[in-house]
Amino acid sequence: MRNEDMESLLKEWFDENYEMLRFANGHALNPMVKKIAFQHVLQYWRKLSNLAAQVDETELKLFLSGLETPKGNKFSILAYVDIARTQEEVFLYDIKTEDVEYLDANRKRHEDQLNLYSKMYYDLHGDPMAKAAVIATGQTEELKGAWEKYTNEGDNTALEQAIKSWDPYLEVEVNKDTTTKVLSDFGKVVDKIEGKEFVSPPSIELETKVLGKKNTNFAQHVCDNCDGRFSCTSFKTYISQEGASRRGNKKSSIALLKQIEEMKRKEAN
Ligand code: SF4
């Protein structure tokens, strides 16, 4: 099949999947986000079609039950992963929509996660995992610029170059024997949930810079996507202070001002 035909098929599948998810979950994407999501798909295909062709099981369900927290609460872990098998080896892939710079800066977290998945796979299927990798479909600054150029001017050269120099494949060392601490950390979180301990961090912590993200703090990276932000005291303190410190500054973020307006509107209701 010609590559152009394959990309048209991908678009059809993407639209069908989107409609199905929208119908099932009731969440819609704005047209810009949807467009970028499909760019992620195309980038992945153009860069890693060989790897995609090796994957013989997608969204494989892994389940680990009978776990117990330090306080005696029972819990289970459910994960979905992609698997590629050759005659001798089994590879595990986890696709993330973050960019590779961010994932690399937070590598330890993903190593822990993939090691746990490797252990779950081994316990269920008995095959030792040969390799595990995170695939970062998020756009680097170069890719963002190249897509913009392609969309506005129809110039494909920069995009081809950006995809060529992009390396979204982040291999992690597989060591399924390191999972005891990860499971214990999960257990502590479960205990907090069961104990209804939902205290948010102090507002000053929301200013902490996020590793691997330029000029982005915790509030922008996490809180902006948190459904509880307008009832969160730390977030309200953070944006009130940010608003005050940026008053008169022409570069004041429109998004931030919108957040403040939204907060006031919610408080008035
Ligand atoms: S807004 Fe959400 S993510 Fe941010 S501190 Fe509050 S509860 Fe946590």
PDB file of N, CA and C and ligand atoms in Angstrom, residues 200-201 206 218 222-223 226 228-229 232 234-235, ligand 1:
ATOM      1  N   SER A 200      -4.246  19.475  49.429  1.00  0.00           N
ATOM      2  CA  SER A 200      -3.407  19.915  48.304  1.00  0.00           C
ATOM      3  C   SER A 200      -2.096  20.501  48.839  1.00  0.00           C
ATOM      4  N   PRO A 201      -1.045  20.522  48.020  1.00  0.00           N
ATOM      5  CA  PRO A 201       0.232  21.060  48.488  1.00  0.00           C
ATOM      6  C   PRO A 201       0.125  22.564  48.738  1.00  0.00           C
ATOM      7  N   LEU A 206       3.216  25.147  44.016  1.00  0.00           N
ATOM      8  CA  LEU A 206       2.647  25.202  42.667  1.00  0.00           C
ATOM      9  C   LEU A 206       3.551  25.979  41.713  1.00  0.00           C
ATOM     10  N   PHE A 218       4.452  23.727  38.132  1.00  0.00           N
ATOM     11  CA  PHE A 218       3.485  22.683  38.481  1.00  0.00           C
ATOM     12  C   PHE A 218       2.045  23.138  38.199  1.00  0.00           C
ATOM     13  N   VAL A 222       0.121  20.834  35.812  1.00  0.00           N
ATOM     14  CA  VAL A 222      -0.835  19.901  36.425  1.00  0.00           C
ATOM     15  C   VAL A 222      -2.169  20.583  36.763  1.00  0.00           C
ATOM     16  N   CYS A 223      -2.096  21.690  37.525  1.00  0.00           N
ATOM     17  CA  CYS A 223      -3.347  22.290  38.036  1.00  0.00           C
ATOM     18  C   CYS A 223      -4.260  22.769  36.909  1.00  0.00           C
ATOM     19  N   CYS A 226      -6.647  20.255  36.167  1.00  0.00           N
ATOM     20  CA  CYS A 226      -7.290  19.598  37.308  1.00  0.00           C
ATOM     21  C   CYS A 226      -8.727  20.102  37.446  1.00  0.00           C
ATOM     22  N   GLY A 228     -10.569  19.968  39.897  1.00  0.00           N
ATOM     23  CA  GLY A 228     -10.876  20.510  41.233  1.00  0.00           C
ATOM     24  C   GLY A 228     -10.246  21.864  41.491  1.00  0.00           C
ATOM     25  N   ARG A 229      -9.661  22.500  40.449  1.00  0.00           N
ATOM     26  CA  ARG A 229      -8.838  23.683  40.724  1.00  0.00           C
ATOM     27  C   ARG A 229      -9.624  24.880  41.269  1.00  0.00           C
ATOM     28  N   CYS A 232      -9.904  24.587  44.968  1.00  0.00           N
ATOM     29  CA  CYS A 232      -8.630  24.272  45.632  1.00  0.00           C
ATOM     30  C   CYS A 232      -8.018  25.570  46.180  1.00  0.00           C
ATOM     31  N   SER A 234      -5.100  26.194  47.459  1.00  0.00           N
ATOM     32  CA  SER A 234      -3.724  26.466  47.008  1.00  0.00           C
ATOM     33  C   SER A 234      -3.727  27.086  45.611  1.00  0.00           C
ATOM     34  N   PHE A 235      -4.573  26.553  44.737  1.00  0.00           N
ATOM     35  CA  PHE A 235      -4.603  27.076  43.370  1.00  0.00           C
ATOM     36  C   PHE A 235      -5.168  28.496  43.359  1.00  0.00           C
TER      37      PHE A 235
HETATM   38  S1  SF4 B   1      -5.499  22.484  41.587  1.00  0.00           S
HETATM   39 FE1  SF4 B   1      -5.653  20.266  41.631  1.00  0.00          FE
HETATM   40  S2  SF4 B   1      -3.604  19.534  41.112  1.00  0.00           S
HETATM   41 FE2  SF4 B   1      -3.413  21.689  41.693  1.00  0.00          FE
HETATM   42  S3  SF4 B   1      -2.895  21.651  43.868  1.00  0.00           S
HETATM   43 FE3  SF4 B   1      -5.104  21.872  43.710  1.00  0.00          FE
HETATM   44  S4  SF4 B   1      -5.885  19.792  43.801  1.00  0.00           S
HETATM   45 FE4  SF4 B   1      -3.679  19.622  43.353  1.00  0.00          FE
END
